[in-house]
Coordinates of N, CA, C and O in Angstrom, one line a residue:
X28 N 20.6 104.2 153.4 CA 21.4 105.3 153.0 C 22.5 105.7 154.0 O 23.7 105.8 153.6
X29 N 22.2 105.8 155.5 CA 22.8 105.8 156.2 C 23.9 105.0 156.4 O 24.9 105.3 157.0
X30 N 23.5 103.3 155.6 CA 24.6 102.3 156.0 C 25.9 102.3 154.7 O 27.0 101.7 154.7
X31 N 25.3 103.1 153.5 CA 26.1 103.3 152.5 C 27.1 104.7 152.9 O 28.2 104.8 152.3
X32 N 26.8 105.5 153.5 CA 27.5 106.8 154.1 C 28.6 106.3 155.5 O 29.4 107.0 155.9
X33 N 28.4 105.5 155.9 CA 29.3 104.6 156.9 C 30.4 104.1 155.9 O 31.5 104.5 155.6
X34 N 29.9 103.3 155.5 CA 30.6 102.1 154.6 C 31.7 102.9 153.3 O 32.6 102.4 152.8
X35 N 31.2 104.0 153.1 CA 32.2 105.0 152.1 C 33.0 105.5 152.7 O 34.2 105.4 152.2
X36 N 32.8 106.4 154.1 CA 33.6 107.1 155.0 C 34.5 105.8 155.5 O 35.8 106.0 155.4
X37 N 34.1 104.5 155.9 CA 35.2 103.5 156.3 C 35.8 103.2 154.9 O 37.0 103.1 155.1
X38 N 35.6 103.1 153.7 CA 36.9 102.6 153.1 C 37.7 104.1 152.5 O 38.8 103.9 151.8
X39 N 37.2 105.5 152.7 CA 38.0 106.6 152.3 C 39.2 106.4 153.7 O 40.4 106.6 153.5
X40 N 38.7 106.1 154.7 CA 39.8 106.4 155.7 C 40.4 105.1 155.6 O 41.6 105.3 155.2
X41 N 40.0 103.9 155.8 CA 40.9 102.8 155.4 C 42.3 103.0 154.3 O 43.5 102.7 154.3
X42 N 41.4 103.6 153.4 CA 42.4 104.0 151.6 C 43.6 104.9 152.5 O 44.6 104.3 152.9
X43 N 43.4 106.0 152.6 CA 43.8 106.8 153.2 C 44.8 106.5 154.2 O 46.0 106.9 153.9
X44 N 44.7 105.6 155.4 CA 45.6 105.0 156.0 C 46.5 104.4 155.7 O 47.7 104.6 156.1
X45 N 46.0 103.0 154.6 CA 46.6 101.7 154.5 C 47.4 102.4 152.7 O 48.5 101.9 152.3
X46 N 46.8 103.2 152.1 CA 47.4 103.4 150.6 C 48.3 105.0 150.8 O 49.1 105.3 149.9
X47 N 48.1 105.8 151.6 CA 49.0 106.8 151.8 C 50.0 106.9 153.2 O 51.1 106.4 153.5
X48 N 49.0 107.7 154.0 CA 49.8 107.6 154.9 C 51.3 106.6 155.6 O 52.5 106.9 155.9
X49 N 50.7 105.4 155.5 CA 51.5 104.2 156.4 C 52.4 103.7 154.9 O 53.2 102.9 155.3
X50 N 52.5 103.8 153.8 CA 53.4 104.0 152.8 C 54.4 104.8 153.1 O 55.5 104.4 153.3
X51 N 54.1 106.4 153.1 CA 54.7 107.8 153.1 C 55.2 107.4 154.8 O 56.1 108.3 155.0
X52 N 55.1 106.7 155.8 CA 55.2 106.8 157.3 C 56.9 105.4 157.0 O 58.0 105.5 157.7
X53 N 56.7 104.6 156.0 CA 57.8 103.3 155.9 C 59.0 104.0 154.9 O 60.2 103.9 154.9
X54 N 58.1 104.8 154.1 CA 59.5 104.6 153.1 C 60.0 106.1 154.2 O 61.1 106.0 154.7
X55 N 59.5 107.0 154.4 CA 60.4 108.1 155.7 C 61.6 107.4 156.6 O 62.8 107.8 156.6
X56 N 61.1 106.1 157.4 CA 61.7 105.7 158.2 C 62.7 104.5 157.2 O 63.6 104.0 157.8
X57 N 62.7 104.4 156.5 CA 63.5 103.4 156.0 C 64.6 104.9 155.0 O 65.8 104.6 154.9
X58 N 64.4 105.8 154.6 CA 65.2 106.9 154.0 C 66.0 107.8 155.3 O 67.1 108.4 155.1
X59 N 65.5 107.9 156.4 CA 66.4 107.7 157.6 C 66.7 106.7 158.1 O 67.2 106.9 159.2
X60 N 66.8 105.5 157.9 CA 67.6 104.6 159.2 C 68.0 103.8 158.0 O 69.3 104.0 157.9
X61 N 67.6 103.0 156.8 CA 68.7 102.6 155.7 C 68.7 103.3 154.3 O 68.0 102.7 153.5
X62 N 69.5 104.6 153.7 CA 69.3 105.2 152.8 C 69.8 104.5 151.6 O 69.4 104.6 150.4
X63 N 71.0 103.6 152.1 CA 71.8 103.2 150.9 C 70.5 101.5 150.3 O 70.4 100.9 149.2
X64 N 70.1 101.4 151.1 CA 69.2 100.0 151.0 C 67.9 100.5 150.3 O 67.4 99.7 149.5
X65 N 67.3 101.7 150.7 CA 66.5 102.0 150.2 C 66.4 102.7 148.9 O 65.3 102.9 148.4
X66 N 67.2 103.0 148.5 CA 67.5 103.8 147.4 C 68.1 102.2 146.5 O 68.5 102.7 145.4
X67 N 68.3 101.1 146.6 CA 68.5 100.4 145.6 C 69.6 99.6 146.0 O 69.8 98.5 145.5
X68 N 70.3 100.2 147.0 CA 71.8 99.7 147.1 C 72.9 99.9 145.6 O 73.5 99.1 144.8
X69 N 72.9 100.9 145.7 CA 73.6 101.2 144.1 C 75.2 101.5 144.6 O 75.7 102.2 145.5
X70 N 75.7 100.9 143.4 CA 76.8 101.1 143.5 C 77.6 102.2 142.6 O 77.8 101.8 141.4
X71 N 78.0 103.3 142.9 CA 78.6 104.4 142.0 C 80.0 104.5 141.3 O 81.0 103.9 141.7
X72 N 80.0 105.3 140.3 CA 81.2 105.7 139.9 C 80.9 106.7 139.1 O 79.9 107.0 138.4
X73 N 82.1 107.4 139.4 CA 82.6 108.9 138.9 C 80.4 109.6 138.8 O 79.8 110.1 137.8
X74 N 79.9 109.4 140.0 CA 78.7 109.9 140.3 C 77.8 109.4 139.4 O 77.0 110.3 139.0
X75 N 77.6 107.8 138.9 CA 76.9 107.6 137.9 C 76.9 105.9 138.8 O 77.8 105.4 139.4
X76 N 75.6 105.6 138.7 CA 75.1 104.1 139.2 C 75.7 103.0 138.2 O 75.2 102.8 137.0
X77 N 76.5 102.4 138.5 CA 76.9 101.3 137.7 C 76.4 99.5 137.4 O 76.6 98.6 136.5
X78 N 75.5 99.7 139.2 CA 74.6 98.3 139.3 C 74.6 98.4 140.6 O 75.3 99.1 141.3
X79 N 73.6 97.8 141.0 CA 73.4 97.5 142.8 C 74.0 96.1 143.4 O 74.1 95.1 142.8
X80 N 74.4 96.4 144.6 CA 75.1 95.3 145.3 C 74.1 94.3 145.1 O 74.6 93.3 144.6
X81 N 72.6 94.3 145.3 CA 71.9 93.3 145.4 C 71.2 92.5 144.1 O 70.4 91.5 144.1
X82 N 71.6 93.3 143.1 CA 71.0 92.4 141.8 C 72.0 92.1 140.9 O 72.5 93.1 140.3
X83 N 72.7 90.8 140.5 CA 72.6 90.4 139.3 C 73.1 91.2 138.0 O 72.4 92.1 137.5
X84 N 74.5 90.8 137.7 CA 74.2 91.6 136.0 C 74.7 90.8 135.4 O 75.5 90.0 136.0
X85 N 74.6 90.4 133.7 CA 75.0 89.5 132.8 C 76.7 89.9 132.8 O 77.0 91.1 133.0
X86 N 77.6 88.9 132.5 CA 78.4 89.2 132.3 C 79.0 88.0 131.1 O 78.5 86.9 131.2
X87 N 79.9 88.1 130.1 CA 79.8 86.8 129.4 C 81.1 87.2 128.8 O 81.5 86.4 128.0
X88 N 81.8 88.3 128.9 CA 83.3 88.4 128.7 C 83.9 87.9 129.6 O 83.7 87.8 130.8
X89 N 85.4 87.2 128.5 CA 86.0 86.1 129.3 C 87.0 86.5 130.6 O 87.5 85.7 131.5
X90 N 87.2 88.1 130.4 CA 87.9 89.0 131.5 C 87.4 89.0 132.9 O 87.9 89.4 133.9
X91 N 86.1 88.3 132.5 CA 85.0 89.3 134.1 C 84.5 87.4 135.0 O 84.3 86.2 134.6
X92 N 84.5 87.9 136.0 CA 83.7 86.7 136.6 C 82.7 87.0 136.1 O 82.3 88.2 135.9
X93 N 81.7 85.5 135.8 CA 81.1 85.2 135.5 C 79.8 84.9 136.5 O 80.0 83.9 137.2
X94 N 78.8 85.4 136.5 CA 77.4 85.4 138.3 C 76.7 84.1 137.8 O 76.9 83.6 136.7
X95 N 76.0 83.8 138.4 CA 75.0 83.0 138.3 C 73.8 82.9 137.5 O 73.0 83.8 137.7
X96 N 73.5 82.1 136.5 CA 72.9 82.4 135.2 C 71.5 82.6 136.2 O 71.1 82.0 137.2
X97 N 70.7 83.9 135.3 CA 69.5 84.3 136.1 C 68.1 83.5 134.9 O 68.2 83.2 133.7
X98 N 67.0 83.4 136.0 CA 66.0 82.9 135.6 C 64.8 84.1 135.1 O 63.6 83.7 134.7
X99 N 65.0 85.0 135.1 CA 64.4 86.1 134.9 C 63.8 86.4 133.2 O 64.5 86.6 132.2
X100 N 62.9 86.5 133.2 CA 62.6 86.9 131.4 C 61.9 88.3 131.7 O 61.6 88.8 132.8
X101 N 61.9 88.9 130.4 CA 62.4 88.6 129.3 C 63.5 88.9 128.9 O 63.7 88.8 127.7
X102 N 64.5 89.3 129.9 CA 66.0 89.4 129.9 C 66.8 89.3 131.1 O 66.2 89.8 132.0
X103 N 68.1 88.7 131.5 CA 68.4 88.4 132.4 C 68.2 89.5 133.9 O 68.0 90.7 133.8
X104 N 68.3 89.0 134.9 CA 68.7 90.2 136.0 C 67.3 91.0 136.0 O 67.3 92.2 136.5
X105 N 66.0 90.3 135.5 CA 65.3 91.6 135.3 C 64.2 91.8 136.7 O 63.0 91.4 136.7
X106 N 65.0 92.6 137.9 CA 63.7 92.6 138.8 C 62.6 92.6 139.1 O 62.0 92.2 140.1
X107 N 62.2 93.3 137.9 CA 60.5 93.4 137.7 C 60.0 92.2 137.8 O 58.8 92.3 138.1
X108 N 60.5 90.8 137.6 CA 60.4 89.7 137.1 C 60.7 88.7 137.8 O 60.2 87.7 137.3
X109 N 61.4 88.7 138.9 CA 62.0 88.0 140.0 C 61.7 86.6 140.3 O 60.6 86.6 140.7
X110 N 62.1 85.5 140.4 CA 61.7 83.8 140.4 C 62.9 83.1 139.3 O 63.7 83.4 138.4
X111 N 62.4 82.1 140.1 CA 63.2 80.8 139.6 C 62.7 80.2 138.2 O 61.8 80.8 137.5
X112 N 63.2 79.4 137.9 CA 62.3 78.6 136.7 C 61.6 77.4 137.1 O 61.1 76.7 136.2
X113 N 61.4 77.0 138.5 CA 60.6 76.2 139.0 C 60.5 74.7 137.7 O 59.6 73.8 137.6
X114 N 61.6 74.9 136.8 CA 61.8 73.1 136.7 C 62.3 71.8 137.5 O 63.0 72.0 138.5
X115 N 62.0 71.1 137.4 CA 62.2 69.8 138.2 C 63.6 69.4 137.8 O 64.0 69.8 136.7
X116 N 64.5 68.6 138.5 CA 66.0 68.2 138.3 C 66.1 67.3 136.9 O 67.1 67.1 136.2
X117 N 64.6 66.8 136.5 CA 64.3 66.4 135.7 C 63.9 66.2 134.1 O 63.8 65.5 133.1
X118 N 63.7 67.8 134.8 CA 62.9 68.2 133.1 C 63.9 68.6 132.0 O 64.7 69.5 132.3
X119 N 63.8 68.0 130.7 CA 64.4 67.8 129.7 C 65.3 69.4 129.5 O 66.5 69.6 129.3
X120 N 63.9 70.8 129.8 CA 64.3 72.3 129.4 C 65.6 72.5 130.4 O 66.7 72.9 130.1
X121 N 65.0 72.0 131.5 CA 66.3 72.7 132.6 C 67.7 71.4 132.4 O 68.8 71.4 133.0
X122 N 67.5 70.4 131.5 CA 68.7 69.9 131.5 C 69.4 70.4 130.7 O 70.6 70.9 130.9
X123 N 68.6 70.4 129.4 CA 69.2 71.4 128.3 C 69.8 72.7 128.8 O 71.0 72.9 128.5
X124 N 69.2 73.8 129.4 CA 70.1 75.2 130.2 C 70.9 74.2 130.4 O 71.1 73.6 129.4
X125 N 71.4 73.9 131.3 CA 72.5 73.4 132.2 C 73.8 72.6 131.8 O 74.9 72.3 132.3
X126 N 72.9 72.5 129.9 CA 74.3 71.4 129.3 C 75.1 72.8 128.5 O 76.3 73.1 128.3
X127 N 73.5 73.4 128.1 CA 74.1 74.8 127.6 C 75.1 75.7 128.1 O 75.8 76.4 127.4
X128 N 75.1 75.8 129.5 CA 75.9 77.0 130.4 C 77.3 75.8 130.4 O 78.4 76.4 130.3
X129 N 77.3 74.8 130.5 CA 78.7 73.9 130.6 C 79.3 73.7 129.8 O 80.4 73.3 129.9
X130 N 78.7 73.9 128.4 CA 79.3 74.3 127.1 C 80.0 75.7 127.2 O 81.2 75.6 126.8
X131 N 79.5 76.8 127.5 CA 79.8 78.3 127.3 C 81.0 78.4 128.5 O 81.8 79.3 128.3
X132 N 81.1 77.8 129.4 CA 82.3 77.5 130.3 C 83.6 77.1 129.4 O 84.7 77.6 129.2
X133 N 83.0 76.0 129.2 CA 84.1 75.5 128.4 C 84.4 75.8 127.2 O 85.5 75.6 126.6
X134 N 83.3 76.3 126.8 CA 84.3 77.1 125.7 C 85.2 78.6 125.1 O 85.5 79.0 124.0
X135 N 85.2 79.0 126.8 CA 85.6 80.2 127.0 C 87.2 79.9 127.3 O 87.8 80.7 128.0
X136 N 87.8 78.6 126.8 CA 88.7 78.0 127.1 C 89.7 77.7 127.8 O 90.8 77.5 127.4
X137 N 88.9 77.5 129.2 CA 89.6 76.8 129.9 C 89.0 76.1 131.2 O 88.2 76.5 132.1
X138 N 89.5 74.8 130.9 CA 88.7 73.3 131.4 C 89.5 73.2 132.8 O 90.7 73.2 132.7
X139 N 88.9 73.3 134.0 CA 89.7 72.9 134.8 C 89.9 71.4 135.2 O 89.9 70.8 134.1
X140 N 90.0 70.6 136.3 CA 89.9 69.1 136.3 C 88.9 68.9 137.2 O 88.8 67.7 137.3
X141 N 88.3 69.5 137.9 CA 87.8 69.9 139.3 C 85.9 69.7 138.3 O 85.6 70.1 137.2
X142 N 84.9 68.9 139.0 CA 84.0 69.5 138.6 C 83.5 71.1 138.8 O 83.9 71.8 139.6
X143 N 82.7 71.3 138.1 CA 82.3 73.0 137.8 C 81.0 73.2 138.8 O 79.9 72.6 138.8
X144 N 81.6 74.3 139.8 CA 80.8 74.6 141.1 C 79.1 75.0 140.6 O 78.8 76.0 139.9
X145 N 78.2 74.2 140.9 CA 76.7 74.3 140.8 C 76.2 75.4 140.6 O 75.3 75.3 139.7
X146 N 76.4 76.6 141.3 CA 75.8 78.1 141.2 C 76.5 78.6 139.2 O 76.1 79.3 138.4
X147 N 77.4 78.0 139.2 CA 77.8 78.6 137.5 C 76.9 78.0 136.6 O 76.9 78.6 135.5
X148 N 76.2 77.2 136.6 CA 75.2 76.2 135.5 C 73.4 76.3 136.4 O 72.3 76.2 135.8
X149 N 73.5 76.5 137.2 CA 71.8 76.9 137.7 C 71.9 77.9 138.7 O 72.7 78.4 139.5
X150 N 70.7 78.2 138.1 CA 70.0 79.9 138.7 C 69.2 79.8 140.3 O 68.6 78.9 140.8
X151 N 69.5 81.1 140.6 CA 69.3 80.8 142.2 C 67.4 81.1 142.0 O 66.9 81.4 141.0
X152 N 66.7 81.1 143.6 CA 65.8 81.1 143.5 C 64.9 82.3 142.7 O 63.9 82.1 142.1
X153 N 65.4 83.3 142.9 CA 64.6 84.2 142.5 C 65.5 84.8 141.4 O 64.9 85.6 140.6
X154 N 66.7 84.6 141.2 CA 67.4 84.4 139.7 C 67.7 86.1 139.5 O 67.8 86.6 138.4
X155 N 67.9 86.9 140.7 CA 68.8 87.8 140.8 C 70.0 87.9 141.2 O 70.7 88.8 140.9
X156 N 70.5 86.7 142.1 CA 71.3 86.5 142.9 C 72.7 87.3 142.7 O 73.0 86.8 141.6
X157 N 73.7 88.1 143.1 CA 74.7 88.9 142.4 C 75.7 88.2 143.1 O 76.9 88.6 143.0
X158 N 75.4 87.3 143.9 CA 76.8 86.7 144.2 C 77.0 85.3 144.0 O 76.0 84.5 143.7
X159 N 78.6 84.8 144.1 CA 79.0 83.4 143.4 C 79.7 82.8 144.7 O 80.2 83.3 145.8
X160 N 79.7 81.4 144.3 CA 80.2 80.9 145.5 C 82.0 80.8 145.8 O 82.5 80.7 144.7
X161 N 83.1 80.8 147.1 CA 84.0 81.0 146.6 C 84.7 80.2 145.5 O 85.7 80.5 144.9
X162 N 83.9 79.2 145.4 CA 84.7 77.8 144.6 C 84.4 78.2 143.3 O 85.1 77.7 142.4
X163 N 83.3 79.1 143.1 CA 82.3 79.4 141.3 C 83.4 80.8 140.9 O 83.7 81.0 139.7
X164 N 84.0 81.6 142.0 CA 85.2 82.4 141.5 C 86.5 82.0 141.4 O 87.2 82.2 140.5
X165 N 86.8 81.3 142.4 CA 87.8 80.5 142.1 C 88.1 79.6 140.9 O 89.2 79.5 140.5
X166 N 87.0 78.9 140.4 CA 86.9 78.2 139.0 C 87.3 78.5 138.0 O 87.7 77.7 137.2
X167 N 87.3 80.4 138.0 CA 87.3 81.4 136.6 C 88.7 81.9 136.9 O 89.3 82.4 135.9
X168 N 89.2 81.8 138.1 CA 90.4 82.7 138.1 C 91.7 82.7 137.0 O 92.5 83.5 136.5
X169 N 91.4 81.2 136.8 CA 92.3 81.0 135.6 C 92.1 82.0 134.4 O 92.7 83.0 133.9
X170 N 91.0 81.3 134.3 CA 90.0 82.0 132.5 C 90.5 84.0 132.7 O 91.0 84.7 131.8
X171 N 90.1 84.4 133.7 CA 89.9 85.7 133.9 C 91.5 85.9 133.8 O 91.8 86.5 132.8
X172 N 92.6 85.4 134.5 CA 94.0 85.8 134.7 C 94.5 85.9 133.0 O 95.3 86.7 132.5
X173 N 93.8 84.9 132.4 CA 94.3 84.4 131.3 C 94.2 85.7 130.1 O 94.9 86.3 129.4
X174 N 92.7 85.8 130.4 CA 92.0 86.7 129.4 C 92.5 88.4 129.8 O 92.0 89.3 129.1
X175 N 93.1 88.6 130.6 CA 93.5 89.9 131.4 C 95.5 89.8 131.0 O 96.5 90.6 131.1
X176 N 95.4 88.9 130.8 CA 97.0 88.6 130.6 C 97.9 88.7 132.0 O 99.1 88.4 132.1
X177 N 97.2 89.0 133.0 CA 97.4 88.7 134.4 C 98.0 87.0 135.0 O 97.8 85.9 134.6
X178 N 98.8 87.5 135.9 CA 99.4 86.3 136.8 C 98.0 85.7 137.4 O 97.2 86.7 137.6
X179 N 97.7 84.9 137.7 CA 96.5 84.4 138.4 C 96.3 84.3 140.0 O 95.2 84.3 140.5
X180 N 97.4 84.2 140.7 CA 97.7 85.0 141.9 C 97.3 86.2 142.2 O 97.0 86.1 143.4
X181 N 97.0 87.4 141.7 CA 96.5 88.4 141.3 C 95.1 88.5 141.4 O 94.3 89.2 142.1
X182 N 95.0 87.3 140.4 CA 93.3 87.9 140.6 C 92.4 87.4 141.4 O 91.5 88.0 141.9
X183 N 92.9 85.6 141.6 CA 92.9 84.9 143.2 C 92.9 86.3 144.8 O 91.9 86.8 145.3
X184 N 93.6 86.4 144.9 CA 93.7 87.9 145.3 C 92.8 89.2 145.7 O 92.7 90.0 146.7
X185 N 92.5 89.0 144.7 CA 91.0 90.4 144.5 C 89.9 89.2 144.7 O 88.9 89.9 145.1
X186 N 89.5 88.2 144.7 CA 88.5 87.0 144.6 C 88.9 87.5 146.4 O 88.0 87.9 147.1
X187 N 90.3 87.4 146.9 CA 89.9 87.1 148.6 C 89.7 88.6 148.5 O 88.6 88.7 149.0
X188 N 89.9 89.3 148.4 CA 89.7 90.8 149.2 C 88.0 90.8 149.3 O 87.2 90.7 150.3
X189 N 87.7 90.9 147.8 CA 85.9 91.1 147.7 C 85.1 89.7 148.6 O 84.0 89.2 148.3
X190 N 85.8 89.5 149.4 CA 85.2 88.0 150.5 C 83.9 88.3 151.3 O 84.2 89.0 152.3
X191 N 82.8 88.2 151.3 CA 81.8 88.0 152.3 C 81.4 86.8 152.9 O 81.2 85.8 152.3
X192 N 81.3 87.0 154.2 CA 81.4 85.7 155.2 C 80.0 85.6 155.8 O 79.4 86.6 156.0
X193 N 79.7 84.5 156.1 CA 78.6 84.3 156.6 C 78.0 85.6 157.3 O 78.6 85.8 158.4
X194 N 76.8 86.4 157.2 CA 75.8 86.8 158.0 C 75.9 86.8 159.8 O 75.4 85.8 160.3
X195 N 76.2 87.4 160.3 CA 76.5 87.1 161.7 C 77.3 85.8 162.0 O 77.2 85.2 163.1
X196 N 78.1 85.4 161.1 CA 78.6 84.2 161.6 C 77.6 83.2 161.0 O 78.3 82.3 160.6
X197 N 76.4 83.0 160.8 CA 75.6 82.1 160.8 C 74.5 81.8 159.7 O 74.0 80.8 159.3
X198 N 74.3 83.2 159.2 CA 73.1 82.6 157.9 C 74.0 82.7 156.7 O 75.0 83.4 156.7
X199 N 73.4 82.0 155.7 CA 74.2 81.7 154.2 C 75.5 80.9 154.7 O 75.9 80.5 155.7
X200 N 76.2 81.1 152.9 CA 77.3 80.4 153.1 C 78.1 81.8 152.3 O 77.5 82.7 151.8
X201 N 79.5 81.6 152.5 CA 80.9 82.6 152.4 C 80.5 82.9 150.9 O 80.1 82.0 150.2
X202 N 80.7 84.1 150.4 CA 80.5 84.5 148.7 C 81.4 85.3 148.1 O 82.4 85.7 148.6
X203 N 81.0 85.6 147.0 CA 81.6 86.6 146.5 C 80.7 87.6 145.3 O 80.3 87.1 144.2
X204 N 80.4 88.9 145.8 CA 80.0 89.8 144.9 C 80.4 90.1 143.5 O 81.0 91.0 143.2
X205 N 80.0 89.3 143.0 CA 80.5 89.2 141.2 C 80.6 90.5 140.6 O 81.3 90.5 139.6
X206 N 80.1 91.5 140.9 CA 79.8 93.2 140.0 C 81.0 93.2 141.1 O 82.0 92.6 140.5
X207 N 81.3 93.6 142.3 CA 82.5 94.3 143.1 C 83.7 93.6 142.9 O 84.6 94.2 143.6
X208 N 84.1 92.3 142.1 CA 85.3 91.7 141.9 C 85.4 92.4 140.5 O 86.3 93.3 140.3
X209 N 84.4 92.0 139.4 CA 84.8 92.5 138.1 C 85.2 94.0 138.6 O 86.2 94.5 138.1
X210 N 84.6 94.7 139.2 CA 85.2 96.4 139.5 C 86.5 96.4 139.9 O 87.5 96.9 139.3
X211 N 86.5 96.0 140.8 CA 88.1 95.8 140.7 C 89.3 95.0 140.3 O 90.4 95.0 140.7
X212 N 88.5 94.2 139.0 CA 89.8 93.8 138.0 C 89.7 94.6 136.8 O 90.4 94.3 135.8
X213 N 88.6 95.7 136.8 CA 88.8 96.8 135.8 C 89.8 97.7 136.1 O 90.2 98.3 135.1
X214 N 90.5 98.0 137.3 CA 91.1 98.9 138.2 C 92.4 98.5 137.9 O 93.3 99.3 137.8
X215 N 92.6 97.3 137.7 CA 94.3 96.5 137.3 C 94.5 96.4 136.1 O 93.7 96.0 135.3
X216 N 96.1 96.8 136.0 CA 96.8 96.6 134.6 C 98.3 95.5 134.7 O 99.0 95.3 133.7

């Protein structure tokens, strides 16, 4: 009886530690030292959340760059849900996506001569990814100038302003924020 009165008091304080406290002790320190990270990284307008810098949103009008097709079910972008599709380069399903997404390129009408940058036809690992590579915005600049009735210089343009560069110099490769380019070719007329 004695060793069951131990063994109860050790997992109420265990619970206690590891399931309140030291939860309530990270998200404190993380709502002071990163609020905008911890709260979602959301991006606002006119005081209303529009999407987060760090996830992913469908986009498939011919106006908007276009992100990285996500692997996410049971609808695109869906965090809850986060991963890849762990097909092989091989497998018949992931060839079919991939002939699918180079169809929907091309048929948003306009073929460049250049092959079509890799991140526009497969999904990144965890298939939230919100950013494109510069060559995967650059690809669209036409399509988007076109569909905007815009000079394409212009929107080339807003592709370099929204530029993110490598990580200290050193991790990743150079991108572009697909939700913060389309925001600001909403902004132009």
């Amino acid at each position: 009886m004695n060793m069951t009165r131990t063994i109860l008091a050790a997992l109420f304080v265990f619970t206690l530690i590891t399931g309140v406290i030291y939860p309530l002790f990270v998200t404190g320190v993380a709502q002071l030292l990163f609020p905008a990270q911890a709260n979602g990284s959301m991006i606002m307008q006119d005081g209303n959340p529009v999407g987060s810098s760090l996830i992913g949103q469908p986009f498939d009008d011919p106006k908007f760059l276009w992100g990285r097709p996500s692997a996410t079910a049971p609808f695109p972008y869906n965090a809850a849900a986060s991963g890849g599709s762990n097909l092989a380069q091989t497998n018949p399903d992931l060839i079919k996506n991939v002939q699918g997404r180079i169809d929907a390129l091309k048929a948003a009408g306009y073929q460049p001569s250049g092959p079509i940058p890799a991140d526009l036809v497969t999904a990144s690992g965890s298939g939230l990814d919100p950013h494109i590579s510069f060559e995967a915005a650059r690809y669209q600049a036409t399509r988007v100038a076109k569909a905007r009735g815009l000079d394409e210089s212009r929107v080339r343009a807003v592709i370099a302003r929204h530029a993110e560069e490598r990580k200290f110099g050193l991790f990743g490769e150079p991108r572009v924020n697909v939700l913060s380019v389309n925001r600001a070719l909403e902004g132009m007329r």
